[in-house]
Coordinates of C-alpha atoms in Angstrom, one line a residue:
X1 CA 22.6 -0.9 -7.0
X2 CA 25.1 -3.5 -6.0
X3 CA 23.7 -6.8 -4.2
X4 CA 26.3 -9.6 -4.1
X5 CA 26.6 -13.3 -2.0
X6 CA 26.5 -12.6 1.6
X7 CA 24.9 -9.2 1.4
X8 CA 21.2 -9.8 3.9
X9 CA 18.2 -7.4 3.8
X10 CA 15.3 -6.3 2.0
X11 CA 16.5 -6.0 -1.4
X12 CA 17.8 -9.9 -1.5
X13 CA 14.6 -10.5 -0.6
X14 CA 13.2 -9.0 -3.7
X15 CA 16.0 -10.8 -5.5
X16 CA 14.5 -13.8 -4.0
X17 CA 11.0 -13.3 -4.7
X18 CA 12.1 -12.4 -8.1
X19 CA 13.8 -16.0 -8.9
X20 CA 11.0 -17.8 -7.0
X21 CA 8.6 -16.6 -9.2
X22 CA 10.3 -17.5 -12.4
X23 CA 10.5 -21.0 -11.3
X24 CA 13.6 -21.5 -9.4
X25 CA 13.3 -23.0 -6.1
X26 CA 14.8 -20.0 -3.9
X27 CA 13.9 -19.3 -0.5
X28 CA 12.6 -16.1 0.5
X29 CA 14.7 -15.6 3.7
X30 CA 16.5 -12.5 2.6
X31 CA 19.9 -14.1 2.8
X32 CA 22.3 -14.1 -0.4
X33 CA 23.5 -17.7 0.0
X34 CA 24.1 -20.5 -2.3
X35 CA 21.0 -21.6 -2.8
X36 CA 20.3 -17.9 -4.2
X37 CA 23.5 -17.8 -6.2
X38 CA 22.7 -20.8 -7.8
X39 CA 19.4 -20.0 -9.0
X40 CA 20.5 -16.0 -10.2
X41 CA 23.3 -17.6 -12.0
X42 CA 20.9 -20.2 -14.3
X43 CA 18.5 -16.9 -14.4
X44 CA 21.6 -15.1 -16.2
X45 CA 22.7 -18.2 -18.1
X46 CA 26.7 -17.5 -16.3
X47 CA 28.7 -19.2 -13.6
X48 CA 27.9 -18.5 -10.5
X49 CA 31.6 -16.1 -10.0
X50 CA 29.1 -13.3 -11.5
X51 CA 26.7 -13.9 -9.1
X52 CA 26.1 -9.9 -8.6
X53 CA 22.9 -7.8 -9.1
X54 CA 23.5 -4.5 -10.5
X55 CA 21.0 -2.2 -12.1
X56 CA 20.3 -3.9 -15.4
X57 CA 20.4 -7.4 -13.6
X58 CA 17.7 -6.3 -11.2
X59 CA 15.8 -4.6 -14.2
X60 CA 15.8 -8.3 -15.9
X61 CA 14.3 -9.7 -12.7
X62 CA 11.7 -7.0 -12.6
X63 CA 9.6 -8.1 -14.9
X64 CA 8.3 -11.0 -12.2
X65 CA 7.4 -8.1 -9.6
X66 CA 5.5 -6.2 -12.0
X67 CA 3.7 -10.0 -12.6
X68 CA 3.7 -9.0 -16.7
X69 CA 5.7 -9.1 -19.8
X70 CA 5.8 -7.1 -22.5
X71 CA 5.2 -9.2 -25.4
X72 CA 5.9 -8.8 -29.6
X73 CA 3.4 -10.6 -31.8
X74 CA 5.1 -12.7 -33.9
X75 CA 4.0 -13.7 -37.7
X76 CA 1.4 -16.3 -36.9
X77 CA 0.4 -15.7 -33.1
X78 CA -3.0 -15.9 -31.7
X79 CA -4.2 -15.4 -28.3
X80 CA -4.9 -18.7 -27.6
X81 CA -1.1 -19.7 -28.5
X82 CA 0.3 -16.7 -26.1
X83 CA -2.3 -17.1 -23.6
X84 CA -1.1 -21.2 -23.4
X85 CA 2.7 -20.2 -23.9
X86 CA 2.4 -18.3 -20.6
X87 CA 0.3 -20.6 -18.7
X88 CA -2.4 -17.8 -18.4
X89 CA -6.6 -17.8 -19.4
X90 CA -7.1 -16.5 -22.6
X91 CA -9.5 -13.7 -20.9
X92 CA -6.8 -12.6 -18.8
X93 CA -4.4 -11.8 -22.0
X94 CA -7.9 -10.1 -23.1
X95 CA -8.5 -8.0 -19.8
X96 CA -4.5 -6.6 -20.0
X97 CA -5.1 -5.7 -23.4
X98 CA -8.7 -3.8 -23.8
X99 CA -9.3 -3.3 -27.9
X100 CA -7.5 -5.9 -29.2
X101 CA -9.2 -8.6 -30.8
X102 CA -8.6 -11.9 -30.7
X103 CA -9.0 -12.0 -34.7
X104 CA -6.6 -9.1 -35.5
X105 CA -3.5 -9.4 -34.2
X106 CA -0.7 -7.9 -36.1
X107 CA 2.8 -8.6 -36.2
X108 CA 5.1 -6.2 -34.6
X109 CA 1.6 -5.7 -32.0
X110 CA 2.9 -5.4 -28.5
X111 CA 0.8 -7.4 -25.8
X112 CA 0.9 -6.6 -22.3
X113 CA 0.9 -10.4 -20.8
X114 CA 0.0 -11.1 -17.4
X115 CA 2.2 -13.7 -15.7
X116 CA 0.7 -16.5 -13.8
X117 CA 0.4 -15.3 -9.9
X118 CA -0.6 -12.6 -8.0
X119 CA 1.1 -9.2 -8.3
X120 CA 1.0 -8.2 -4.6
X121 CA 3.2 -10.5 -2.9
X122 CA 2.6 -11.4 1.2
X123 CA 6.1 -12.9 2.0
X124 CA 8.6 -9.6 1.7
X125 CA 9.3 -7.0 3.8
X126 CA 7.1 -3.4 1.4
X127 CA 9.3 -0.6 0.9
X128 CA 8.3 2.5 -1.8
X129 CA 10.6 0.7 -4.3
X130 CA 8.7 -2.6 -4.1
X131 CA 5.4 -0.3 -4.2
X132 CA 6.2 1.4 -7.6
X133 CA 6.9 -1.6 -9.3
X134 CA 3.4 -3.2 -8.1
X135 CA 1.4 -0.1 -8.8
X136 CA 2.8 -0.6 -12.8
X137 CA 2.2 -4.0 -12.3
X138 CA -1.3 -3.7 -12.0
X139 CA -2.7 -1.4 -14.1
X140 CA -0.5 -3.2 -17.1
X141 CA -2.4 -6.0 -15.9
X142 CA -5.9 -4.2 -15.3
X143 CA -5.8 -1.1 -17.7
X144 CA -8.6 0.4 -16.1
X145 CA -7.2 1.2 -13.1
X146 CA -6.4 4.4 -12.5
X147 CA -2.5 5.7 -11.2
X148 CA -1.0 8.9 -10.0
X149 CA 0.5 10.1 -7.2
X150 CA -0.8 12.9 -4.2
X151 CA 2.2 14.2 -3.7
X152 CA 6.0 13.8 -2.9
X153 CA 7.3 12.9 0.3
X154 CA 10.4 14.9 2.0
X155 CA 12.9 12.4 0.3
X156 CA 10.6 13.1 -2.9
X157 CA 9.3 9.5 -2.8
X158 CA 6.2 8.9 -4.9
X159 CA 2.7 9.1 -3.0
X160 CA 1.0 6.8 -4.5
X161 CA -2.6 6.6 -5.4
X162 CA -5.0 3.4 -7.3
X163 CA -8.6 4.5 -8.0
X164 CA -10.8 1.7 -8.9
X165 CA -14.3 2.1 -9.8
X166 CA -16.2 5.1 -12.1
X167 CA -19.2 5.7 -9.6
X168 CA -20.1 9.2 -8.2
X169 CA -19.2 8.2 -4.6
X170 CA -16.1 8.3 -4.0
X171 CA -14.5 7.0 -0.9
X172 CA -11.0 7.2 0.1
X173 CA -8.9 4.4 2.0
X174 CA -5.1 5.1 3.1
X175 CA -2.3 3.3 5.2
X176 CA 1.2 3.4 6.6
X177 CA 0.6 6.7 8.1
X178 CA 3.3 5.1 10.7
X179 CA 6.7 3.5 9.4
X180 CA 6.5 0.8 11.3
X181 CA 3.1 -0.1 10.5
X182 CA 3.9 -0.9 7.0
X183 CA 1.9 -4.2 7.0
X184 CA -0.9 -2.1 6.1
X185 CA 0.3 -1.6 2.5
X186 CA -0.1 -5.4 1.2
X187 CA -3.4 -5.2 3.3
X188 CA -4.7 -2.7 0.9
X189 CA -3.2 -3.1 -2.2
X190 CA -4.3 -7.2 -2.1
X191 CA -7.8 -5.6 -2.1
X192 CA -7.4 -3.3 -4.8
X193 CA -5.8 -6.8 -6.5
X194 CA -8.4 -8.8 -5.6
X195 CA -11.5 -6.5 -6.7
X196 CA -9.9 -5.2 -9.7
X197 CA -9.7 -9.4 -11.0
X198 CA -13.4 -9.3 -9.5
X199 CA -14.3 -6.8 -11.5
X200 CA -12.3 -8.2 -14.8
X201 CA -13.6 -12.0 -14.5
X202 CA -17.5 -10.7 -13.5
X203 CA -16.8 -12.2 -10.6
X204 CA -18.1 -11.1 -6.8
X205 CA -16.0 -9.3 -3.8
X206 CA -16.5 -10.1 -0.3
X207 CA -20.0 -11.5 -1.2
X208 CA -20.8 -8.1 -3.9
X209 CA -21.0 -8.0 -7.3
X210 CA -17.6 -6.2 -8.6
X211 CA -19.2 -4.6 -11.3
X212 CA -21.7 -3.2 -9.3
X213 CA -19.6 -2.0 -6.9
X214 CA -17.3 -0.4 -9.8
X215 CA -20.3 1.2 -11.4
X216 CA -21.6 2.7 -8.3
X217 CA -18.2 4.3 -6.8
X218 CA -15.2 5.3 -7.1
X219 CA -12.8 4.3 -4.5
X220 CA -9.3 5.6 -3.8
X221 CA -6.6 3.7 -2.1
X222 CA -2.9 5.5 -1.1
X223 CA -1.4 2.1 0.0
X224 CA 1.8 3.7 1.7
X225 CA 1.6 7.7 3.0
X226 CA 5.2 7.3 4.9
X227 CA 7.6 5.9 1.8
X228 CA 10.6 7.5 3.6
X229 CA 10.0 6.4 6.8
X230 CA 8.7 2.7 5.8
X231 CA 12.0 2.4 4.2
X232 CA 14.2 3.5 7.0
X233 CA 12.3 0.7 8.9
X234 CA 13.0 -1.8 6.2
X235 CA 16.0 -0.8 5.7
X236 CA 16.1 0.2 2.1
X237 CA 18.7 2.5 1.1
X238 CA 18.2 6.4 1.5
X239 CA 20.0 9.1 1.7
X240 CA 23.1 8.8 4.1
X241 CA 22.5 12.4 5.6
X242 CA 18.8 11.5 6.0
X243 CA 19.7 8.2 7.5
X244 CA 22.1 10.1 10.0
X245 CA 19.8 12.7 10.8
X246 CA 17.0 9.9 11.7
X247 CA 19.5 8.1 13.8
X248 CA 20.8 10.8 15.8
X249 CA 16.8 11.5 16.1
X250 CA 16.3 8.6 17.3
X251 CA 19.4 8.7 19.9
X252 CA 17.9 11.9 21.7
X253 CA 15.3 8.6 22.6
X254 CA 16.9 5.4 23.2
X255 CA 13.8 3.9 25.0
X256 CA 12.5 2.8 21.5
X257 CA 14.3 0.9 19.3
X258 CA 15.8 2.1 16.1
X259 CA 14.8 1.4 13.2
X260 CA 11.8 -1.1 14.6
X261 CA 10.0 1.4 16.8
X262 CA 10.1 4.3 14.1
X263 CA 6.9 5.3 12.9
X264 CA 7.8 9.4 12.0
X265 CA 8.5 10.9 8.6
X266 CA 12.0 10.9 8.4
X267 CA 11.8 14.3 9.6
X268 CA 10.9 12.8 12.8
X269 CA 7.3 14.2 12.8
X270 CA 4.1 11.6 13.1
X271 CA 2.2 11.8 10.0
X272 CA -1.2 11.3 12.2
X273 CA -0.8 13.9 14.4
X274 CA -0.6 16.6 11.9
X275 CA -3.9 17.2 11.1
X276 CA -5.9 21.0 11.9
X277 CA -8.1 19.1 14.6
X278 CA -7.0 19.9 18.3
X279 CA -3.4 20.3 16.9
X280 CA -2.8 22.7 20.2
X281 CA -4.2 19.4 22.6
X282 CA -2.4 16.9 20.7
X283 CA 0.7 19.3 21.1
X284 CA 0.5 19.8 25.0
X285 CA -0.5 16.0 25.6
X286 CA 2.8 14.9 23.4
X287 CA 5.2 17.4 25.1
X288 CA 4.2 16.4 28.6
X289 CA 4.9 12.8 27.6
X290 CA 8.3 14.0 26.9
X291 CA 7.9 14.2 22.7
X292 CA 9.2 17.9 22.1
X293 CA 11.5 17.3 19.7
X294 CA 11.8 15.5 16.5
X295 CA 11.4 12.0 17.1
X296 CA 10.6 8.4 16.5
X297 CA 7.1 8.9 17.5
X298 CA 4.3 11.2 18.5
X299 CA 6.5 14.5 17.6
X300 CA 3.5 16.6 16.3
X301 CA 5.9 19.2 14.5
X302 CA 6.0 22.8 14.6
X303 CA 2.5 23.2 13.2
X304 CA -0.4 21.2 11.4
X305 CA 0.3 20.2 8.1
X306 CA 4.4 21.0 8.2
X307 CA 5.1 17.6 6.6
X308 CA 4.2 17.3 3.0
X309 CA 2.9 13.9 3.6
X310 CA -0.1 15.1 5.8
X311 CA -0.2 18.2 3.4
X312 CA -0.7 16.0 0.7
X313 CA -3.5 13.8 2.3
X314 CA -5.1 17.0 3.6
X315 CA -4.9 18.7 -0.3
X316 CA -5.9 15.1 -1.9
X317 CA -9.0 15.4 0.4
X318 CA -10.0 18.8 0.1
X319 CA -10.1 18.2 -3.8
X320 CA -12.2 15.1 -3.9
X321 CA -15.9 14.9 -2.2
X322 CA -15.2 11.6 0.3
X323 CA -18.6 10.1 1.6
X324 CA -16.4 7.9 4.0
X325 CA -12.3 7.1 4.8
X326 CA -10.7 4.2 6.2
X327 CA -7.3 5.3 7.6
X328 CA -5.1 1.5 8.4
X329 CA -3.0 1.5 11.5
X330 CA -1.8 -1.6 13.7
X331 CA -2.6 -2.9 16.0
X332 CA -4.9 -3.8 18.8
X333 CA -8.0 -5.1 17.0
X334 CA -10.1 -2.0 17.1
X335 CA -12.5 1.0 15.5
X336 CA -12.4 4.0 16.3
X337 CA -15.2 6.2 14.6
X338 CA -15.7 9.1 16.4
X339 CA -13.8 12.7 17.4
X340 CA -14.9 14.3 20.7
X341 CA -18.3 15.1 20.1
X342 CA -19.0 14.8 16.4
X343 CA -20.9 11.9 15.6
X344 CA -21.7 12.4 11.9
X345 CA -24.7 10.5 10.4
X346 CA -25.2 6.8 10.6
X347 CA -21.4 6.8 11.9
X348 CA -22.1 4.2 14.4
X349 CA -24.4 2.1 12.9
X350 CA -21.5 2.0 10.4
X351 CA -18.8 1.1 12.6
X352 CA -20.8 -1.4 14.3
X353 CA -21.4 -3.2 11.0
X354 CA -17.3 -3.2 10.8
X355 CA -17.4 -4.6 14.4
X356 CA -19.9 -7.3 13.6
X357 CA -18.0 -8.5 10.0
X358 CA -14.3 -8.3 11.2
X359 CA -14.7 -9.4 15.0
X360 CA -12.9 -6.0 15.9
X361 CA -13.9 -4.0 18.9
X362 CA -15.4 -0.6 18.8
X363 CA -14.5 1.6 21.0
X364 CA -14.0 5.7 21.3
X365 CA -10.3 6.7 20.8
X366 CA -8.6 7.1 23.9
X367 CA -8.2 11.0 25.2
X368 CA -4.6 10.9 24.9
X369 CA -4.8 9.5 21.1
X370 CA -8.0 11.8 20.6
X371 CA -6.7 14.5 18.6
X372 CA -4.8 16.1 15.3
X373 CA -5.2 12.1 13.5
X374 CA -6.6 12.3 9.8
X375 CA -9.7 10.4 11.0
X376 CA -10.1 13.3 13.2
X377 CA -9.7 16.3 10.8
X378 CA -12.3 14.3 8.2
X379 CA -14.9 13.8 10.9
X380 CA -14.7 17.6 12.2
X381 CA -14.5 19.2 8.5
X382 CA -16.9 17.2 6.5
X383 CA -19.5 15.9 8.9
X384 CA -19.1 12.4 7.6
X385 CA -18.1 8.8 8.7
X386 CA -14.3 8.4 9.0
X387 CA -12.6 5.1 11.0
X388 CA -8.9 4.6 11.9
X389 CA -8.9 0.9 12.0
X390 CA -6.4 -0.8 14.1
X391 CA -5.7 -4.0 12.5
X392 CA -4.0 -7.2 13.7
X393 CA -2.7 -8.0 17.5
X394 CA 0.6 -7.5 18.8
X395 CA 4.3 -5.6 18.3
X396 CA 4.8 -3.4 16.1
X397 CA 5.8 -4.3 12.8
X398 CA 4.1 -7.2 13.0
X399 CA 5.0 -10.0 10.8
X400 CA 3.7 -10.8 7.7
X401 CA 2.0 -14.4 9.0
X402 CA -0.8 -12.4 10.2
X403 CA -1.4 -10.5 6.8
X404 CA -3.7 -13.2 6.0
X405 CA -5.9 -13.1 9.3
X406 CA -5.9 -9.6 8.9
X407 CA -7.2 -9.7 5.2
X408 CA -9.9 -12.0 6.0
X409 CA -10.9 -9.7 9.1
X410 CA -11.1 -6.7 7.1
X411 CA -12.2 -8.0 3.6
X412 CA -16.0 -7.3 4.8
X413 CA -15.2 -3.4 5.9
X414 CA -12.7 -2.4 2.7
X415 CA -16.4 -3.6 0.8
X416 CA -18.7 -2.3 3.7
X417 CA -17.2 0.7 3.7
X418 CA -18.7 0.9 0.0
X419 CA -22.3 -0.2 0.1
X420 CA -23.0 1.5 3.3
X421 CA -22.6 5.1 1.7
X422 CA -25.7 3.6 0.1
X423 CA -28.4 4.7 2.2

C-alpha cells in the first residue's frame, strides 16, 4: 500500500476517517490535500515531506476503524482510571472485557478498550477491506458476537458472517448481492452495532427488549456477499488481470456505465440469479434481453450455483434451519415476498407488517425479475417466509445521505423479522 498527497479515492477516505476520529479536523472528501497532510503528519509526530501511507502507517491508523485499543494494565490502574482516560463508561470497558473484574486487575493484563464512537461508520464509500476491519472491531468491542466467514469469493475475499443472539430460531439476513448496491452493508452491519450495544447496556431495540430478543434467536447477518465486485465499484485495488478482465466485460456493453452500473461477481455473473429456482426461465428471459455473456448485469452463468458466492449462500443455508431471510437490495422502496405460487405460511401477513412499519410498498416481484433470486430458491425449498427488500429510492449506488432514511425505514423489519417467527 502506497497512498501519498494528491492520490483521490476510497482508501484516502479511510485515511480520512481514520484522522477524523482521532481528533484531527480532516474532512472526509477522499481527497489527499493539505488539510489531510497536515493532520497525518501531527498523527506521525514528522513534517509534513513524509506525508505517505504505507503498510505500517495505515496499520497505526487502524486502530480508529476497528473503534478499540489494545490496552496494558499498568502498576496501579483501575477501570475507572482507563475507562476516564479514554472518555468511555466504565460498563463499556466491562462489556469488551467479560471476566475481568473491576477489583483484579493485574499488571501486564491486556484490556480490550472501546474507543468513544460508533464502529460502523455512514460517511465512506464500504469495500471488503473496510468490512474486515469492522467485523474485528466489533466483536473486540462485544465479545459475544459471533465471527466467521461462509465462504471465499473468486478473488478469495472473506464472506463474512456476525451471529448475534443464542436462541433456537435462527434467522438469516444478507446484502450486497449486487456491487453496486453496496449501501446495504452499513445498513446491516449498524443493526448488528446497534443491537449488540442494546443487548450489552440492557437496553431496548426498535421498541424490544435486546435481551429478549438475544435469548429467543439467533440471527445471522452476511453484510457484503459480492466483496470482489463491491470493490471494483469502489474502486479498491484488485487484481490487475481481474480488473482487465471486468473491463473488457464490461466493454462488450457500453450502455451501462463502468464501474457504477456493475453489480456481477467479477466474473461477470449476477449473484441473484444463481439460485436452483427457474434458473432455465431466468436464463431464456436474460438472453432475449441481450445478457448471454458475462456481464455487468443479469448474466445468469453457465448454471445455478457456478459462482462460489451463491454456492456459499446456498451451502450456508442448507446447514442452518432459517425460519425467515431478509435478502437487501436497492432500490425502489419495495417487498417482495412471494415466488410464483408459493405462499408459505403467514408470508403475507408478514410482509404486510414490513409494509405498515417501513412505509415500503408490497408488491409481487415482477415476471421478468421472478426467478433464480435467493429469495426465490428459500421460498420454493423450505416453505417459509423469505423477502428481498428493495431499500431506498433512486440510482444506483445511491449515496450514503439516504443511509439514515433507509435505517429508520427498516429498523422495524431487521426486529420484525424476529418476533414474527414467534407465532
Amino acid at each position: 500500500m502506497r497512498i501519498v498527497r494528491g492520490d483521490r479515492g476510497t482508501m484516502v477516505e479511510y485515511v480520512q476517517l481514520a484522522l477524523q476520529r482521532a481528533g484531527y479536523p480532516v474532512t472526509v472528501d477522499g481527497v489527499f490535500g493539505g488539510d489531510t497532510c497536515r493532520a497525518l503528519a501531527e498523527f506521525l509526530e514528522k513534517g509534513e515531506q513524509d506525508c505517505i501511507v504505507d503498510d505500517s502507517v495505515f496499520e497505526s491508523l487502524a486502530l480508529y476503524l476497528r473503534g478499540s485499543v489494545r490496552y496494558e494494565v499498568q502498576p496501579g490502574d483501575s477501570f475507572y482510571e482507563i475507562a476516564s482516560k479514554y472518555h468511555i463508561g466504565m460498563q463499556a470497558l466491562m462489556n469488551a472485557n467479560p471476566g475481568v473484574g473491576p477489583l483484579y486487575l493485574m499488571p501486564g493484563m491486556t484490556l480490550f478498550v472501546p474507543l468513544p464512537f460508533p464502529v460502523v461508520p455512514q460517511n465512506v464509500a464500504y469495500s471488503s477491506f473496510l468490512v474486515r476491519y469492522l467485523v474485528e472491531g466489533l466483536t473486540e468491542r462485544y465479545p459475544f458476537l459471533e465471527v466467521g466467514n461462509i465462504g471465499q469469493s473468486v478473488l478469495n475475499r472473506e464472506l463474512w458472517y456476525v451471529r448475534i443472539g443464542n436462541g433456537e430460531r435462527e434467522l438469516f439476513y444478507s446484502a450486497a448481492y449486487h456491487a453496486n448496491e453496496w449501501i446495504t452493508t452499513p445498513l446491516l452491519l449498524r443493526f448488528v452495532e446497534d443491537y449488540a450495544q442494546a443487548y450489552a447496556m440492557g437496553k431496548r431495540i426498535g421498541g424490544v427488549d435486546a435481551k429478549w430478543l438475544f435469548d429467543h434467536y439467533s440471527l445471522y447477518v452476511v453484510p457484503m456477499v459480492n466483496p470482489d465486485g463491491v470493490d471494483l465499484v469502489n474502486g479498491l485495488p484488485i487484481e490487475e488481470k481481474a480488473y482487465e478482465q471486468a473491463r473488457a466485460i464490461a466493454a462488450a456493453y457500453p450502455a451501462i456505465p463502468f464501474p457504477d452500473g456493475w453489480k456481477a461477481n467479477i466474473e461477470g455473473i449476477d449473484l441473484n440469479l444463481q439460485f436452483p429456482a427457474g434458473w432455465e426461465e431466468a436464463k431464456r428471459i436474460k438472453y432475449a434481453q441481450g445478457y448471454t455473456t458475462p456481464a455487468p448485469r443479469d448474466y445468469v452463468g453457465e448454471a445455478p450455483l457456478t459462482a462460489p458466492e451463491s454456492a456459499a449462500v446456498y451451502q450456508f443455508t442448507k446447514e442452518h434451519d432459517f425460519r425467515l431471510i431478509l435478502a437487501y437490495h436497492t432500490q425502489g422502496e419495495v417487498i417482495y415476498w412471494k415466488y410464483q405460487d408459493y405462499e408459505p405460511a403467514r408470508s403475507y401477513e408478514i410482509a404486510q407488517y414490513f409494509g405498515a412499519v417501513s412505509g415500503y410498498a408490497v408488491e409481487e416481484t415482477p415476471a421478468a425479475s421472478g426467478n433464480a433470486g435467493y429469495k426465490d430458491w428459500f421460498i420454493m425449498t423450505y416453505d417459509r417466509p423469505g423477502y428481498t427488500i428493495e431499500a431506498g429510492m433512486g440510482k444506483n449506488p445511491l449515496p450514503l445521505s439516504q443511509l439514515q432514511g433507509m435505517y429508520e425505514a427498516n429498523l422495524g423489519i431487521f426486529v420484525g423479522g424476529m418476533i414474527k417467527t414467534e407465532s
